[in-house]
Coordinates of C-alpha atoms and ligand atoms in Angstrom, one line a residue:
M18 CA -16.4 -83.3 -39.6
E19 CA -18.1 -86.4 -38.3
M20 CA -19.1 -89.6 -40.1
F21 CA -20.9 -92.8 -39.4
L22 CA -19.5 -96.3 -39.6
I23 CA -22.6 -98.5 -40.2
R24 CA -22.3 -102.3 -39.8
G25 CA -25.2 -103.7 -41.9
G26 CA -27.1 -106.9 -41.9
R27 CA -28.7 -106.7 -38.5
T28 CA -32.4 -107.0 -37.8
L29 CA -33.9 -104.2 -35.7
S30 CA -36.4 -104.9 -33.0
G31 CA -37.7 -103.3 -29.8
T32 CA -39.3 -100.0 -28.9
V33 CA -38.3 -96.5 -29.7
R34 CA -39.8 -93.1 -29.0
V35 CA -40.4 -90.2 -31.5
G36 CA -39.3 -86.7 -30.5
G37 CA -40.8 -83.3 -31.2
S38 CA -41.4 -82.1 -34.7
K39 CA -38.6 -80.0 -36.2
N40 CA -40.9 -78.5 -38.8
A41 CA -43.4 -77.5 -36.2
A42 CA -40.8 -76.2 -33.7
L43 CA -39.0 -73.9 -36.2
P44 CA -41.9 -71.8 -37.3
I45 CA -43.2 -71.7 -33.7
L46 CA -39.8 -70.3 -32.5
A47 CA -39.8 -67.8 -35.3
A48 CA -43.4 -66.7 -34.5
S49 CA -42.4 -66.0 -30.9
L50 CA -40.9 -62.8 -32.3
A51 CA -44.5 -61.5 -32.7
I52 CA -45.1 -62.0 -29.0
P53 CA -44.0 -59.3 -26.5
G54 CA -44.2 -61.6 -23.5
A55 CA -42.5 -64.7 -22.4
V56 CA -42.9 -67.9 -24.5
V57 CA -42.2 -71.4 -23.3
V58 CA -42.1 -74.2 -25.9
H59 CA -42.0 -77.8 -24.6
G60 CA -40.9 -80.8 -26.6
V61 CA -38.5 -78.9 -28.9
P62 CA -36.1 -81.5 -30.3
Q63 CA -32.3 -80.9 -29.7
L64 CA -31.3 -80.5 -33.4
R65 CA -28.7 -78.5 -35.3
D66 CA -31.5 -76.5 -37.1
V67 CA -33.1 -75.6 -33.7
A68 CA -29.7 -74.4 -32.5
T69 CA -29.4 -72.3 -35.6
M70 CA -32.8 -70.8 -35.1
L71 CA -31.9 -69.9 -31.5
E72 CA -28.6 -68.4 -32.6
L73 CA -30.6 -66.3 -35.1
L74 CA -33.0 -65.1 -32.4
N75 CA -30.1 -64.4 -30.0
S76 CA -28.4 -62.3 -32.8
M77 CA -31.5 -60.1 -32.7
G78 CA -31.2 -59.6 -29.0
V79 CA -33.9 -62.1 -28.2
I80 CA -33.3 -63.9 -24.8
T81 CA -33.6 -67.7 -25.1
E82 CA -32.9 -70.4 -22.6
Q83 CA -33.2 -74.2 -22.7
L84 CA -34.5 -75.7 -19.5
N85 CA -35.6 -79.3 -18.9
G86 CA -36.4 -80.0 -22.5
A87 CA -38.2 -76.7 -22.9
V88 CA -37.1 -73.6 -24.8
Q89 CA -37.9 -70.2 -23.3
V90 CA -38.0 -67.2 -25.5
Y91 CA -38.4 -63.5 -24.7
A92 CA -38.5 -61.0 -27.5
S93 CA -38.6 -57.5 -26.0
D94 CA -39.6 -54.3 -27.8
E95 CA -35.9 -53.5 -28.2
I96 CA -34.8 -56.3 -30.4
T97 CA -33.3 -55.7 -33.8
T98 CA -35.1 -57.0 -36.9
L99 CA -32.2 -58.2 -39.0
A100 CA -31.7 -61.9 -40.0
P101 CA -28.1 -62.0 -41.5
Y102 CA -27.0 -64.1 -44.5
E103 CA -24.5 -66.1 -42.5
L104 CA -27.3 -67.6 -40.4
V105 CA -30.2 -67.7 -43.0
R106 CA -28.0 -69.6 -45.5
Q107 CA -27.5 -72.4 -43.0
M108 CA -31.3 -72.9 -42.6
R109 CA -34.0 -71.8 -45.0
A110 CA -36.6 -71.9 -42.2
S111 CA -35.0 -68.7 -40.9
V112 CA -37.2 -66.9 -43.5
C113 CA -40.1 -67.6 -41.1
V114 CA -39.0 -64.7 -39.0
L115 CA -40.0 -62.3 -41.8
G116 CA -43.8 -62.3 -41.2
P117 CA -43.7 -62.0 -37.4
L118 CA -41.1 -59.2 -37.5
V119 CA -42.8 -57.0 -40.0
A120 CA -46.2 -57.6 -38.3
R121 CA -45.0 -56.5 -34.8
F122 CA -42.2 -54.1 -35.6
G123 CA -43.2 -52.7 -39.0
L124 CA -39.7 -53.5 -40.4
A125 CA -37.7 -56.6 -41.2
K126 CA -34.4 -57.2 -43.1
V127 CA -34.0 -60.9 -43.9
S128 CA -31.4 -62.5 -46.1
L129 CA -32.7 -64.4 -49.1
P130 CA -32.0 -68.1 -48.3
G131 CA -30.0 -69.0 -51.4
G132 CA -29.7 -72.4 -53.0
C133 CA -30.5 -75.9 -51.7
N134 CA -29.7 -79.5 -52.7
I135 CA -33.3 -80.6 -53.0
G136 CA -34.2 -78.0 -55.6
H137 CA -34.9 -74.4 -56.5
R138 CA -36.7 -73.1 -53.5
P139 CA -37.9 -69.5 -54.1
I140 CA -39.8 -67.5 -51.5
D141 CA -41.9 -65.5 -54.0
L142 CA -45.2 -66.8 -52.4
H143 CA -44.0 -65.6 -49.0
L144 CA -43.4 -62.1 -50.4
K145 CA -46.6 -62.1 -52.4
G146 CA -48.6 -62.8 -49.2
L147 CA -46.8 -60.1 -47.2
A148 CA -47.2 -57.6 -50.0
A149 CA -50.9 -58.4 -50.2
L150 CA -51.1 -57.5 -46.5
G151 CA -49.6 -54.1 -47.3
A152 CA -45.9 -54.6 -46.7
D153 CA -43.5 -52.6 -48.9
I154 CA -41.1 -55.3 -50.2
Q155 CA -37.6 -54.4 -51.5
L156 CA -35.0 -56.8 -52.6
T157 CA -31.5 -55.3 -52.1
S158 CA -28.1 -56.9 -52.1
G159 CA -29.4 -60.4 -51.3
Y160 CA -31.8 -59.2 -48.6
V161 CA -35.5 -58.8 -48.4
I162 CA -36.5 -55.5 -46.7
A163 CA -40.1 -55.4 -45.6
R164 CA -41.7 -52.3 -44.2
C165 CA -45.3 -51.4 -43.1
R166 CA -46.7 -49.2 -40.4
R167 CA -49.5 -51.7 -39.8
L168 CA -50.5 -54.6 -42.0
K169 CA -54.0 -54.7 -43.3
G170 CA -56.1 -57.9 -43.8
A171 CA -56.4 -59.2 -47.4
D172 CA -57.7 -62.1 -49.5
I173 CA -54.6 -64.0 -50.5
D174 CA -54.1 -67.1 -52.7
L175 CA -50.8 -68.9 -51.9
M176 CA -51.0 -71.7 -54.5
G177 CA -47.6 -72.2 -56.2
P178 CA -46.5 -74.2 -59.2
S179 CA -46.0 -77.3 -57.0
G180 CA -48.9 -76.8 -54.7
P181 CA -49.2 -74.9 -51.4
T182 CA -46.2 -73.6 -49.5
V183 CA -45.7 -74.8 -45.9
T184 CA -43.4 -72.1 -44.5
G185 CA -45.0 -69.6 -46.8
T186 CA -48.4 -70.3 -45.1
C187 CA -46.6 -70.1 -41.7
N188 CA -45.1 -66.7 -42.6
V189 CA -48.2 -65.1 -43.9
M190 CA -50.5 -66.6 -41.3
S191 CA -48.2 -65.3 -38.5
A192 CA -48.1 -61.9 -40.0
A193 CA -51.9 -61.8 -40.5
T194 CA -52.6 -62.4 -36.8
L195 CA -51.6 -58.7 -36.1
A196 CA -53.0 -57.2 -39.3
E197 CA -56.0 -54.8 -39.1
G198 CA -59.1 -56.6 -40.1
C199 CA -59.8 -60.0 -41.7
T200 CA -57.4 -62.1 -43.8
I201 CA -58.3 -65.0 -46.0
I202 CA -55.5 -67.3 -47.1
R203 CA -56.6 -69.6 -50.0
N204 CA -54.7 -72.8 -51.0
A205 CA -53.0 -72.7 -47.6
A206 CA -50.8 -75.6 -46.7
R207 CA -52.6 -78.3 -44.6
E208 CA -49.6 -79.9 -43.0
P209 CA -49.9 -80.8 -39.3
E210 CA -47.0 -78.4 -38.5
V211 CA -49.1 -75.5 -39.9
V212 CA -51.9 -76.6 -37.6
D213 CA -49.6 -76.7 -34.6
L214 CA -48.4 -73.2 -35.4
A215 CA -52.0 -72.0 -35.6
R216 CA -52.7 -73.7 -32.3
F217 CA -49.7 -71.9 -30.7
L218 CA -50.7 -68.5 -32.1
N219 CA -54.3 -68.9 -31.0
S220 CA -53.1 -69.8 -27.5
A221 CA -51.2 -66.5 -27.6
G222 CA -54.4 -64.6 -28.4
A223 CA -54.6 -64.8 -32.2
N224 CA -57.9 -65.6 -34.0
I225 CA -57.1 -68.2 -36.7
Q226 CA -59.9 -70.4 -38.1
G227 CA -59.6 -73.2 -40.6
A228 CA -56.1 -74.5 -39.8
G229 CA -55.7 -77.9 -41.5
T230 CA -58.0 -76.9 -44.4
E231 CA -57.0 -75.1 -47.6
T232 CA -58.7 -71.9 -46.5
L233 CA -57.6 -69.9 -43.4
E234 CA -59.6 -67.0 -41.9
I235 CA -57.6 -64.8 -39.6
H236 CA -59.1 -61.9 -37.7
G237 CA -56.3 -59.6 -36.7
V238 CA -55.7 -58.6 -33.0
D239 CA -53.8 -55.7 -31.6
S240 CA -51.2 -57.8 -29.7
L241 CA -50.4 -61.3 -28.7
H242 CA -49.5 -62.4 -25.2
S243 CA -47.3 -64.9 -23.3
V244 CA -47.9 -68.5 -24.0
A245 CA -46.7 -72.0 -23.1
H246 CA -47.0 -74.7 -25.8
T247 CA -46.0 -78.3 -26.5
V248 CA -44.8 -79.2 -30.0
I249 CA -46.4 -82.1 -31.8
P250 CA -44.4 -85.3 -32.5
D251 CA -42.3 -85.5 -35.6
R252 CA -44.2 -87.5 -38.3
I253 CA -41.1 -87.7 -40.5
E254 CA -38.9 -89.2 -37.8
A255 CA -41.7 -91.7 -37.1
G256 CA -41.8 -92.6 -40.8
T257 CA -38.0 -92.9 -41.0
L258 CA -38.0 -95.3 -38.0
A259 CA -40.8 -97.4 -39.7
V260 CA -38.6 -97.8 -42.8
A261 CA -35.7 -98.9 -40.5
A262 CA -37.9 -101.8 -39.3
A263 CA -39.0 -102.6 -42.8
I264 CA -35.6 -102.5 -44.5
T265 CA -34.0 -104.7 -41.9
G266 CA -36.8 -107.2 -41.7
G267 CA -37.4 -106.2 -38.1
D268 CA -40.2 -105.7 -35.6
I269 CA -40.3 -102.2 -34.1
T270 CA -42.9 -100.4 -31.9
I271 CA -42.7 -96.6 -32.4
Q272 CA -44.1 -94.7 -29.4
N273 CA -45.4 -91.1 -29.5
A274 CA -46.0 -91.6 -33.2
P275 CA -48.5 -89.2 -34.8
V276 CA -50.3 -92.0 -36.5
A277 CA -53.3 -89.9 -37.7
S278 CA -50.9 -87.6 -39.7
I279 CA -49.1 -90.4 -41.7
T280 CA -52.1 -92.4 -42.9
S281 CA -51.1 -92.2 -46.6
F282 CA -47.6 -93.4 -45.7
V283 CA -48.9 -96.2 -43.5
E284 CA -51.3 -97.3 -46.3
L285 CA -48.3 -97.5 -48.7
L286 CA -46.3 -99.7 -46.2
S287 CA -49.4 -102.0 -46.0
R288 CA -49.6 -102.1 -49.8
M289 CA -46.0 -103.3 -49.8
G290 CA -47.0 -106.1 -47.6
L291 CA -45.7 -104.9 -44.2
S292 CA -47.7 -105.5 -41.0
V293 CA -48.6 -102.1 -39.6
E294 CA -50.6 -101.9 -36.3
A295 CA -51.7 -98.6 -34.9
L296 CA -52.2 -98.8 -31.1
N297 CA -53.2 -95.3 -29.7
D298 CA -50.1 -93.3 -30.2
S299 CA -47.9 -96.2 -31.1
L300 CA -47.1 -97.8 -34.4
R301 CA -45.8 -101.4 -34.7
I302 CA -44.1 -102.3 -37.9
R303 CA -43.3 -105.9 -38.8
T304 CA -42.2 -107.7 -42.0
R305 CA -44.3 -110.8 -42.6
S306 CA -43.4 -111.9 -46.1
E307 CA -41.5 -110.7 -49.2
L308 CA -42.4 -107.1 -49.9
R309 CA -44.2 -106.0 -53.1
P310 CA -43.1 -103.2 -55.4
V311 CA -45.2 -100.1 -55.5
D312 CA -45.6 -96.8 -57.4
F313 CA -46.2 -93.6 -55.5
S314 CA -45.9 -89.8 -55.8
A315 CA -44.8 -87.5 -53.1
E316 CA -47.4 -84.8 -52.7
P317 CA -48.6 -82.0 -50.4
Y318 CA -50.4 -83.1 -47.2
P319 CA -52.3 -85.4 -46.8
G320 CA -50.4 -87.2 -49.5
I321 CA -47.2 -89.2 -49.0
P322 CA -44.7 -86.6 -47.7
T323 CA -41.7 -85.6 -49.9
D324 CA -39.7 -85.8 -46.7
L325 CA -40.1 -89.6 -46.7
Q326 CA -39.5 -90.1 -50.4
A327 CA -35.8 -90.8 -50.1
Q328 CA -36.3 -93.2 -47.2
L329 CA -38.9 -95.1 -49.2
M330 CA -36.6 -95.3 -52.2
A331 CA -34.0 -96.9 -50.1
L332 CA -36.5 -99.5 -49.0
L333 CA -37.8 -100.1 -52.6
A334 CA -34.2 -100.7 -53.7
L335 CA -34.4 -104.1 -52.0
V336 CA -38.0 -105.0 -53.1
P337 CA -38.1 -107.5 -56.0
G338 CA -39.8 -106.0 -59.1
E339 CA -40.1 -102.5 -60.6
S340 CA -41.2 -99.5 -58.5
H341 CA -41.8 -95.9 -59.7
V342 CA -41.3 -92.9 -57.4
T343 CA -42.3 -89.4 -58.5
D344 CA -41.8 -86.2 -56.4
L345 CA -44.4 -83.6 -57.2
V346 CA -43.2 -81.2 -54.5
F347 CA -39.5 -81.1 -55.2
P348 CA -39.0 -82.5 -58.7
E349 CA -35.2 -82.5 -58.3
R350 CA -35.1 -84.2 -54.9
F351 CA -33.1 -87.3 -56.1
M352 CA -29.5 -86.6 -54.9
H353 CA -29.8 -89.8 -52.8
A354 CA -30.3 -92.0 -55.9
A355 CA -26.7 -91.9 -57.1
E356 CA -25.4 -92.7 -53.6
L357 CA -27.8 -95.6 -53.3
V358 CA -26.5 -96.9 -56.6
R359 CA -23.0 -96.9 -55.0
L360 CA -24.4 -99.3 -52.5
G361 CA -25.6 -101.6 -55.4
A362 CA -29.1 -100.2 -56.0
D363 CA -30.6 -100.2 -59.5
I364 CA -32.2 -96.8 -59.8
R365 CA -32.7 -94.6 -62.9
V366 CA -33.9 -91.0 -62.5
H367 CA -35.8 -89.3 -65.4
G368 CA -37.0 -85.8 -64.6
N369 CA -39.2 -85.8 -61.5
S370 CA -39.4 -89.6 -61.4
A371 CA -37.2 -92.6 -60.6
V372 CA -37.5 -96.2 -61.7
I373 CA -36.3 -98.7 -59.1
H374 CA -35.5 -102.4 -59.9
G375 CA -35.2 -104.3 -56.6
V376 CA -31.9 -106.1 -56.1
E377 CA -31.0 -109.1 -54.0
K378 CA -28.7 -107.2 -51.7
L379 CA -26.9 -104.0 -51.1
S380 CA -23.2 -103.9 -50.4
G381 CA -21.6 -101.5 -47.9
A382 CA -19.4 -98.7 -49.4
P383 CA -18.3 -95.1 -48.7
V384 CA -21.2 -92.7 -49.4
M385 CA -21.8 -89.0 -49.0
A386 CA -24.8 -87.2 -47.5
S387 CA -26.2 -84.3 -49.6
D388 CA -29.2 -83.2 -47.6
L389 CA -31.2 -84.1 -44.5
R390 CA -33.5 -86.8 -45.8
A391 CA -31.0 -88.2 -48.3
S392 CA -28.6 -88.8 -45.3
A393 CA -31.4 -90.6 -43.5
A394 CA -32.0 -92.8 -46.6
L395 CA -28.3 -93.7 -46.7
V396 CA -28.3 -94.6 -43.0
L397 CA -31.3 -96.9 -43.7
A398 CA -29.6 -98.5 -46.7
G399 CA -26.4 -99.0 -44.7
L400 CA -28.4 -100.9 -42.1
A401 CA -29.5 -103.4 -44.7
A402 CA -26.3 -103.5 -46.7
E403 CA -23.9 -106.4 -46.3
G404 CA -20.6 -105.3 -44.7
Q405 CA -19.7 -101.8 -43.6
T406 CA -20.9 -98.4 -44.9
E407 CA -19.1 -95.1 -44.3
L408 CA -21.5 -92.2 -44.4
R409 CA -19.8 -88.8 -44.5
R410 CA -21.1 -85.3 -43.9
I411 CA -23.6 -86.4 -41.2
Y412 CA -24.0 -82.8 -40.1
H413 CA -26.9 -83.0 -42.7
L414 CA -28.5 -85.7 -40.6
D415 CA -28.0 -83.9 -37.3
R416 CA -30.0 -81.0 -38.7
G417 CA -33.2 -83.0 -38.3
Y418 CA -32.6 -86.1 -36.2
Q419 CA -31.7 -86.0 -32.5
A420 CA -29.0 -88.7 -31.7
F421 CA -30.4 -90.9 -34.4
E422 CA -27.7 -93.5 -34.1
K423 CA -28.5 -93.9 -30.4
K424 CA -32.1 -94.7 -31.3
L425 CA -31.1 -97.2 -34.0
N426 CA -28.4 -98.8 -31.8
S427 CA -31.1 -99.2 -29.0
L428 CA -32.9 -101.4 -31.5
G429 CA -29.9 -103.6 -32.3
A430 CA -28.1 -101.6 -35.0
V431 CA -24.4 -101.0 -34.9
V432 CA -23.8 -97.4 -36.0
E433 CA -20.7 -95.7 -34.8
R434 CA -20.2 -91.9 -34.9
M435 CA -16.6 -90.8 -35.3
Q436 CA -14.4 -88.0 -36.6
D437 CA -13.9 -88.3 -40.4
P438 CA -10.1 -88.8 -40.7
L439 CA -10.3 -87.4 -44.2
S440 CA -11.8 -84.0 -43.4
P441 CA -11.3 -81.0 -41.1
T442 CA -13.4 -80.7 -37.9
M443 CA -16.7 -79.0 -38.4
S444 CA -17.7 -76.1 -36.2
G445 CA -21.2 -74.7 -35.9
P446 CA -24.1 -74.2 -33.5
H447 CA -25.0 -77.2 -31.4
F448 CA -28.2 -77.4 -29.3
G449 CA -27.5 -76.8 -25.6
T450 CA -24.7 -74.3 -26.2
T451 CA -27.2 -71.4 -26.4
A452 CA -27.7 -70.3 -22.9
R453 CA -29.7 -67.3 -21.8
N454 CA -27.8 -64.5 -23.4
A455 CA -28.6 -61.9 -20.8
E456 CA -29.7 -61.8 -17.2
S457 CA -33.2 -60.3 -17.0
P458 CA -35.1 -59.8 -13.7
E459 CA -38.3 -59.5 -15.7
L460 CA -37.6 -62.7 -17.5
D461 CA -36.9 -64.5 -14.2
R462 CA -40.1 -63.1 -12.8
V463 CA -42.2 -64.1 -15.8
F464 CA -40.6 -67.5 -16.3
D465 CA -40.5 -68.4 -12.6
Q466 CA -44.3 -67.9 -12.5
R467 CA -44.8 -70.8 -14.9
Ligands
EPZ508 C1 -41.2 -77.2 -45.8 O1 -40.3 -76.6 -46.6 C2 -40.4 -78.2 -44.9 N1 -39.5 -77.4 -44.1 C3 -39.7 -79.2 -45.8 O2 -39.0 -80.1 -45.0 C4 -40.7 -79.9 -46.7 O3 -40.0 -80.8 -47.6 C5 -41.6 -78.9 -47.5 O4 -42.2 -78.0 -46.5 C6 -42.7 -79.6 -48.2 O5 -43.5 -80.3 -47.4 C7 -39.9 -76.8 -43.0 O6 -41.1 -76.9 -42.7 C8 -38.9 -76.1 -42.2 P1 -42.7 -75.4 -49.5 P2 -40.8 -75.3 -47.4 O7 -42.7 -73.9 -49.4 O8 -41.9 -74.6 -46.7 C9 -42.4 -74.1 -54.0 C10 -37.1 -81.3 -44.2 O9 -36.5 -82.2 -44.8 N2 -42.4 -72.7 -53.6 O10 -43.9 -76.1 -49.0 O11 -39.6 -74.5 -47.9 C11 -41.2 -74.9 -53.6 O12 -40.1 -74.6 -54.5 C12 -37.5 -80.1 -45.0 O13 -37.5 -81.3 -43.0 C13 -42.5 -71.7 -54.5 O14 -42.6 -71.9 -55.7 O15 -41.5 -75.9 -48.7 C14 -41.6 -76.3 -53.7 O16 -41.6 -76.8 -55.0 C15 -37.0 -80.1 -46.5 N3 -42.6 -70.4 -54.0 C16 -43.1 -76.2 -53.2 O17 -43.5 -74.8 -53.4 C17 -42.5 -70.1 -52.6 O18 -42.5 -68.9 -52.3 C18 -43.3 -76.6 -51.8 O19 -42.4 -75.8 -51.0 C19 -42.4 -71.2 -51.7 C20 -42.4 -72.5 -52.2

């Protein structure tokens, strides 16, 4: 298993570029299963989660290939429709294959995702939506089996106890593109990643209206067709890099930043006293003076993203005064708090909220990553801490950030990736190892035309 050695106390400055969005790429790759022709997706980030998704598609007999930063997908009529536990348990977003499979093939057997460190993450809303479209849903031995000759349009409300569901909206929206008649999805998720998926599906011949609003209207079509698409930039990586500037007292320009999709986050940074300048698709973050404590709640889009809550908590740990952080999306998403306390932070968690009293300094120490965004928060805290921080289990970080230490080191950080002498080596899918899994004259012909 790998770990980071982070030498803290250095100010970051310079220019860095944001990659493609993980949370847009994953549902788009899953939705490719609904398309009988060749699909080319540009701007897919090279991440562990993407490698897992490609491994899942390959396990079904889908042909995939990575070429010059693009991912090519070809799901023929002969693929299988099983998503096995050993892959789904590695990545919850695998559940996004359910809707496309049952819509195109009339059958899908997908493992239930299981537990997660950021909270109880059921998929009841996904299943409610597919059942409303006419799918027969059976839960057997840890698997969801969905069957339907042809899905039929319906009026569906996807509101859950903590608001809309992002991947639930992706799943049901993808399925509805091939349903007979019109589907209305009420209380749909409005995240930019849902909008990007709708754009991808419409480019493939779907008829989805209202993406980005809480009500989607989808007119089913008989079939989708080949498509090429470029994934939107990753707003969460952009926000994470912005916090890296703030927490080290630096001056960073973030290129390819989706500024329009992080306005609530940018407003919060300004409220804290940071200088934030949006220049077309770049964001410049500078620290001008002592930062101010703030209170915020992580909410569904367009609120402050729960995926930036841990990173902001790391920043607030060093801001004098008392700040309050509440997570209304994942009420238990505070595993990072205890690790930040190990670095000297003063944080107390009560239910779905945390009270943070800013401290003068953090001190480097050995800490453990528990989930993707918690690991990002601990990297950021290590950058600011005095001395050296050892961050273990960085495979969590590699799920959602491509060569993150290289980006930070290009800005003046000193983060070293090394084998953890205290743990066995970690095996698992890595992006780039998934080559085309079969020669296909048809595939060559189709892809070579692009
Ligand atoms: C997506 O997860 C993202 N993942 C998450 O990012 C993100 O934190 C989350 O949306 C919220 O924005 C991907 O897009 C791959 P939800 P998702 O369904 O879709 C409850 C990261 O770090 N709920 O929107 O699984 C659920 O428990 C990851 O990149 C139900 O009750 O989240 C939660 O409280 C972490 N029933 C709330 O809704 C359901 O059927 C929002 O969950 C589904 C969800």
